[in-house]
């Protein structure tokens, strides 16, 4: 959803001409990707994805990559609400957090492994290991995705949710952390 969803979001906000400008500014990989029909189930080149994210951030945000969190939020809501339509009863938040590994694998290729390293409400942590070249724009997207995903599964994320460790800041891995409580 993130690739096509970002494009749909831009089209909604800026119109078709605005989308064309965002794509032009996204770089040659994105131009090549958008020059053909995009299969929403396929994986697009990572450079095209990052080019699109950073261009969207420049056009709809302030260029500091924080708008990528909005794209992550929209992506999580779209992805998980679609998945939850098939559940008669939703699994517990802890079990949904543990399910991140196969979900990550559906959207990435050669991008390491995501796993829940802690699911306790006071210290939930997801780790992405083996993906040292993950772009900071993707990290911001994942922050937004994680927070929105927690909301969709029925919990309230407390202030302070963030990426605590990042390879672009010298870390050995990516670690996304939050605290949460059941919604009242």
mmCIF file of C-alpha atoms in Angstrom:
data_model
loop_
_atom_site.group_PDB
_atom_site.id
_atom_site.type_symbol
_atom_site.label_atom_id
_atom_site.label_comp_id
_atom_site.label_asym_id
_atom_site.label_seq_id
_atom_site.Cartn_x
_atom_site.Cartn_y
_atom_site.Cartn_z
ATOM 1 C CA UNK A 1 0.000 0.000 0.000
ATOM 2 C CA UNK A 2 2.781 2.490 0.773
ATOM 3 C CA UNK A 3 3.854 2.995 -2.849
ATOM 4 C CA UNK A 4 0.454 3.250 -4.514
ATOM 5 C CA UNK A 5 -1.110 4.695 -1.378
ATOM 6 C CA UNK A 6 1.398 7.536 -1.341
ATOM 7 C CA UNK A 7 0.609 8.269 -4.990
ATOM 8 C CA UNK A 8 -3.160 8.221 -4.313
ATOM 9 C CA UNK A 9 -2.665 10.514 -1.325
ATOM 10 C CA UNK A 10 -0.686 13.017 -3.413
ATOM 11 C CA UNK A 11 -3.297 12.924 -6.179
ATOM 12 C CA UNK A 12 -6.029 13.597 -3.612
ATOM 13 C CA UNK A 13 -4.096 16.501 -2.059
ATOM 14 C CA UNK A 14 -2.467 18.080 -5.131
ATOM 15 C CA UNK A 15 -4.412 16.763 -8.104
ATOM 16 C CA UNK A 16 -3.091 14.986 -11.176
ATOM 17 C CA UNK A 17 -0.691 17.802 -12.121
ATOM 18 C CA UNK A 18 0.684 17.849 -8.573
ATOM 19 C CA UNK A 19 1.196 14.089 -8.673
ATOM 20 C CA UNK A 20 3.070 14.412 -11.973
ATOM 21 C CA UNK A 21 5.346 17.032 -10.396
ATOM 22 C CA UNK A 22 5.989 14.857 -7.332
ATOM 23 C CA UNK A 23 6.876 11.908 -9.585
ATOM 24 C CA UNK A 24 9.218 14.058 -11.714
ATOM 25 C CA UNK A 25 10.944 15.248 -8.545
ATOM 26 C CA UNK A 26 11.205 11.681 -7.205
ATOM 27 C CA UNK A 27 14.097 10.750 -9.486
ATOM 28 C CA UNK A 28 14.756 8.437 -12.414
ATOM 29 C CA UNK A 29 13.833 5.192 -10.635
ATOM 30 C CA UNK A 30 10.397 6.540 -9.730
ATOM 31 C CA UNK A 31 9.903 7.913 -13.247
ATOM 32 C CA UNK A 32 10.695 4.483 -14.684
ATOM 33 C CA UNK A 33 8.391 2.763 -12.201
ATOM 34 C CA UNK A 34 5.495 5.114 -12.922
ATOM 35 C CA UNK A 35 6.015 4.805 -16.684
ATOM 36 C CA UNK A 36 4.426 1.342 -16.543
ATOM 37 C CA UNK A 37 1.389 -0.157 -14.883
ATOM 38 C CA UNK A 38 2.109 -0.734 -11.197
ATOM 39 C CA UNK A 39 0.840 -3.977 -9.706
ATOM 40 C CA UNK A 40 -0.278 -3.199 -6.167
ATOM 41 C CA UNK A 41 0.793 -6.678 -5.085
ATOM 42 C CA UNK A 42 4.288 -6.472 -6.540
ATOM 43 C CA UNK A 43 7.429 -5.054 -5.009
ATOM 44 C CA UNK A 44 8.805 -1.921 -6.621
ATOM 45 C CA UNK A 45 12.493 -0.939 -6.642
ATOM 46 C CA UNK A 46 13.557 0.442 -3.273
ATOM 47 C CA UNK A 47 15.175 3.510 -4.870
ATOM 48 C CA UNK A 48 11.835 4.371 -6.524
ATOM 49 C CA UNK A 49 10.031 3.981 -3.201
ATOM 50 C CA UNK A 50 12.502 6.231 -1.377
ATOM 51 C CA UNK A 51 12.466 8.776 -4.199
ATOM 52 C CA UNK A 52 8.689 8.929 -3.979
ATOM 53 C CA UNK A 53 8.673 9.223 -0.179
ATOM 54 C CA UNK A 54 11.225 12.025 -0.110
ATOM 55 C CA UNK A 55 9.489 13.892 -2.925
ATOM 56 C CA UNK A 56 6.116 13.595 -1.170
ATOM 57 C CA UNK A 57 7.743 14.903 1.996
ATOM 58 C CA UNK A 58 9.163 17.925 0.142
ATOM 59 C CA UNK A 59 5.851 18.708 -1.572
ATOM 60 C CA UNK A 60 3.380 18.029 1.241
ATOM 61 C CA UNK A 61 5.639 18.362 4.266
ATOM 62 C CA UNK A 62 8.577 20.547 5.123
ATOM 63 C CA UNK A 63 11.381 18.373 3.764
ATOM 64 C CA UNK A 64 12.383 17.054 7.205
ATOM 65 C CA UNK A 65 10.936 13.548 6.505
ATOM 66 C CA UNK A 66 8.247 13.903 9.186
ATOM 67 C CA UNK A 67 5.487 13.766 6.558
ATOM 68 C CA UNK A 68 6.619 10.202 5.885
ATOM 69 C CA UNK A 69 4.973 9.365 9.225
ATOM 70 C CA UNK A 70 1.638 10.462 7.708
ATOM 71 C CA UNK A 71 2.189 8.076 4.794
ATOM 72 C CA UNK A 72 3.004 5.316 7.296
ATOM 73 C CA UNK A 73 -0.172 6.060 9.235
ATOM 74 C CA UNK A 74 -2.311 5.910 6.088
ATOM 75 C CA UNK A 75 -0.588 2.706 4.963
ATOM 76 C CA UNK A 76 -1.130 0.910 8.263
ATOM 77 C CA UNK A 77 -4.788 1.846 8.399
ATOM 78 C CA UNK A 78 -5.366 0.684 4.832
ATOM 79 C CA UNK A 79 -3.370 -2.534 5.212
ATOM 80 C CA UNK A 80 -4.668 -3.658 8.591
ATOM 81 C CA UNK A 81 -8.287 -2.645 8.165
ATOM 82 C CA UNK A 82 -8.307 -4.766 5.005
ATOM 83 C CA UNK A 83 -6.759 -7.703 6.869
ATOM 84 C CA UNK A 84 -9.133 -7.394 9.836
ATOM 85 C CA UNK A 85 -12.196 -7.710 7.616
ATOM 86 C CA UNK A 86 -11.556 -11.468 7.533
ATOM 87 C CA UNK A 87 -11.304 -11.867 11.325
ATOM 88 C CA UNK A 88 -14.499 -12.660 13.231
ATOM 89 C CA UNK A 89 -12.597 -12.040 16.470
ATOM 90 C CA UNK A 90 -9.450 -9.956 16.593
ATOM 91 C CA UNK A 91 -6.379 -11.511 18.155
ATOM 92 C CA UNK A 92 -4.938 -9.917 21.274
ATOM 93 C CA UNK A 93 -2.687 -6.878 20.801
ATOM 94 C CA UNK A 94 0.303 -8.958 21.883
ATOM 95 C CA UNK A 95 -0.416 -11.632 19.255
ATOM 96 C CA UNK A 96 -0.931 -8.996 16.579
ATOM 97 C CA UNK A 97 2.411 -7.403 17.471
ATOM 98 C CA UNK A 98 4.089 -10.803 17.213
ATOM 99 C CA UNK A 99 2.600 -11.167 13.703
ATOM 100 C CA UNK A 100 4.832 -8.378 12.351
ATOM 101 C CA UNK A 101 7.377 -10.822 10.890
ATOM 102 C CA UNK A 102 5.213 -12.219 8.068
ATOM 103 C CA UNK A 103 3.647 -8.800 7.413
ATOM 104 C CA UNK A 104 7.090 -7.223 6.874
ATOM 105 C CA UNK A 105 7.991 -10.024 4.476
ATOM 106 C CA UNK A 106 4.925 -9.298 2.330
ATOM 107 C CA UNK A 107 6.126 -5.766 1.582
ATOM 108 C CA UNK A 108 9.878 -6.043 1.418
ATOM 109 C CA UNK A 109 12.547 -8.013 -0.369
ATOM 110 C CA UNK A 110 16.147 -8.256 0.787
ATOM 111 C CA UNK A 111 15.217 -5.916 3.627
ATOM 112 C CA UNK A 112 16.159 -7.932 6.655
ATOM 113 C CA UNK A 113 13.815 -9.394 9.205
ATOM 114 C CA UNK A 114 11.328 -7.665 11.472
ATOM 115 C CA UNK A 115 10.450 -9.262 14.749
ATOM 116 C CA UNK A 116 8.748 -8.298 17.963
ATOM 117 C CA UNK A 117 11.435 -8.406 20.635
ATOM 118 C CA UNK A 118 9.085 -7.317 23.428
ATOM 119 C CA UNK A 119 5.284 -7.133 23.427
ATOM 120 C CA UNK A 120 4.684 -5.897 26.964
ATOM 121 C CA UNK A 121 2.563 -2.726 27.045
ATOM 122 C CA UNK A 122 5.208 -0.821 28.978
ATOM 123 C CA UNK A 123 8.057 -1.706 26.605
ATOM 124 C CA UNK A 124 6.903 -2.865 23.164
ATOM 125 C CA UNK A 125 9.790 -3.069 20.712
ATOM 126 C CA UNK A 126 9.981 -4.151 17.081
ATOM 127 C CA UNK A 127 13.376 -4.756 15.539
ATOM 128 C CA UNK A 128 14.443 -4.708 11.915
ATOM 129 C CA UNK A 129 17.821 -6.406 11.572
ATOM 130 C CA UNK A 130 19.796 -7.070 8.425
ATOM 131 C CA UNK A 131 18.709 -3.889 6.621
ATOM 132 C CA UNK A 132 21.573 -1.434 7.173
ATOM 133 C CA UNK A 133 20.641 0.649 4.113
ATOM 134 C CA UNK A 134 17.101 1.418 5.249
ATOM 135 C CA UNK A 135 16.582 5.066 4.366
ATOM 136 C CA UNK A 136 15.594 7.546 7.121
ATOM 137 C CA UNK A 137 12.403 8.367 5.157
ATOM 138 C CA UNK A 138 11.434 4.696 5.445
ATOM 139 C CA UNK A 139 12.230 4.826 9.166
ATOM 140 C CA UNK A 140 9.834 7.758 9.620
ATOM 141 C CA UNK A 141 7.201 5.887 7.599
ATOM 142 C CA UNK A 142 7.621 2.891 9.909
ATOM 143 C CA UNK A 143 7.160 5.101 12.989
ATOM 144 C CA UNK A 144 3.829 6.277 11.602
ATOM 145 C CA UNK A 145 2.911 2.750 10.555
ATOM 146 C CA UNK A 146 3.645 1.304 14.000
ATOM 147 C CA UNK A 147 1.635 3.934 15.870
ATOM 148 C CA UNK A 148 -1.363 3.653 13.528
ATOM 149 C CA UNK A 149 -1.188 -0.161 13.572
ATOM 150 C CA UNK A 150 -1.412 -0.121 17.354
ATOM 151 C CA UNK A 151 -4.482 2.120 17.110
ATOM 152 C CA UNK A 152 -6.117 -0.207 14.573
ATOM 153 C CA UNK A 153 -5.518 -3.253 16.784
ATOM 154 C CA UNK A 154 -7.328 -1.464 19.586
ATOM 155 C CA UNK A 155 -4.784 0.149 21.878
ATOM 156 C CA UNK A 156 -3.745 3.705 22.668
ATOM 157 C CA UNK A 157 -0.089 4.509 22.050
ATOM 158 C CA UNK A 158 1.351 6.759 24.736
ATOM 159 C CA UNK A 159 3.495 9.802 23.852
ATOM 160 C CA UNK A 160 7.127 9.095 23.037
ATOM 161 C CA UNK A 161 6.738 6.302 20.461
ATOM 162 C CA UNK A 162 9.748 6.419 18.157
ATOM 163 C CA UNK A 163 12.617 4.669 16.469
ATOM 164 C CA UNK A 164 15.107 4.286 19.329
ATOM 165 C CA UNK A 165 17.940 2.826 17.304
ATOM 166 C CA UNK A 166 18.741 3.353 13.625
ATOM 167 C CA UNK A 167 21.576 2.296 11.362
ATOM 168 C CA UNK A 168 21.652 5.772 9.805
ATOM 169 C CA UNK A 169 22.511 7.111 13.277
ATOM 170 C CA UNK A 170 25.186 4.490 13.960
ATOM 171 C CA UNK A 171 22.987 1.751 15.404
ATOM 172 C CA UNK A 172 23.378 -1.937 14.638
ATOM 173 C CA UNK A 173 19.685 -2.313 13.767
ATOM 174 C CA UNK A 174 16.387 -0.445 13.668
ATOM 175 C CA UNK A 175 14.328 -0.584 16.838
ATOM 176 C CA UNK A 176 10.849 0.905 16.993
ATOM 177 C CA UNK A 177 9.559 1.349 20.519
ATOM 178 C CA UNK A 178 6.323 2.368 22.183
ATOM 179 C CA UNK A 179 4.269 2.080 25.324
ATOM 180 C CA UNK A 180 0.550 1.449 25.128
ATOM 181 C CA UNK A 181 -2.617 0.734 27.071
ATOM 182 C CA UNK A 182 -5.983 -0.731 26.208
ATOM 183 C CA UNK A 183 -8.492 1.812 24.944
ATOM 184 C CA UNK A 184 -11.118 2.767 27.484
#
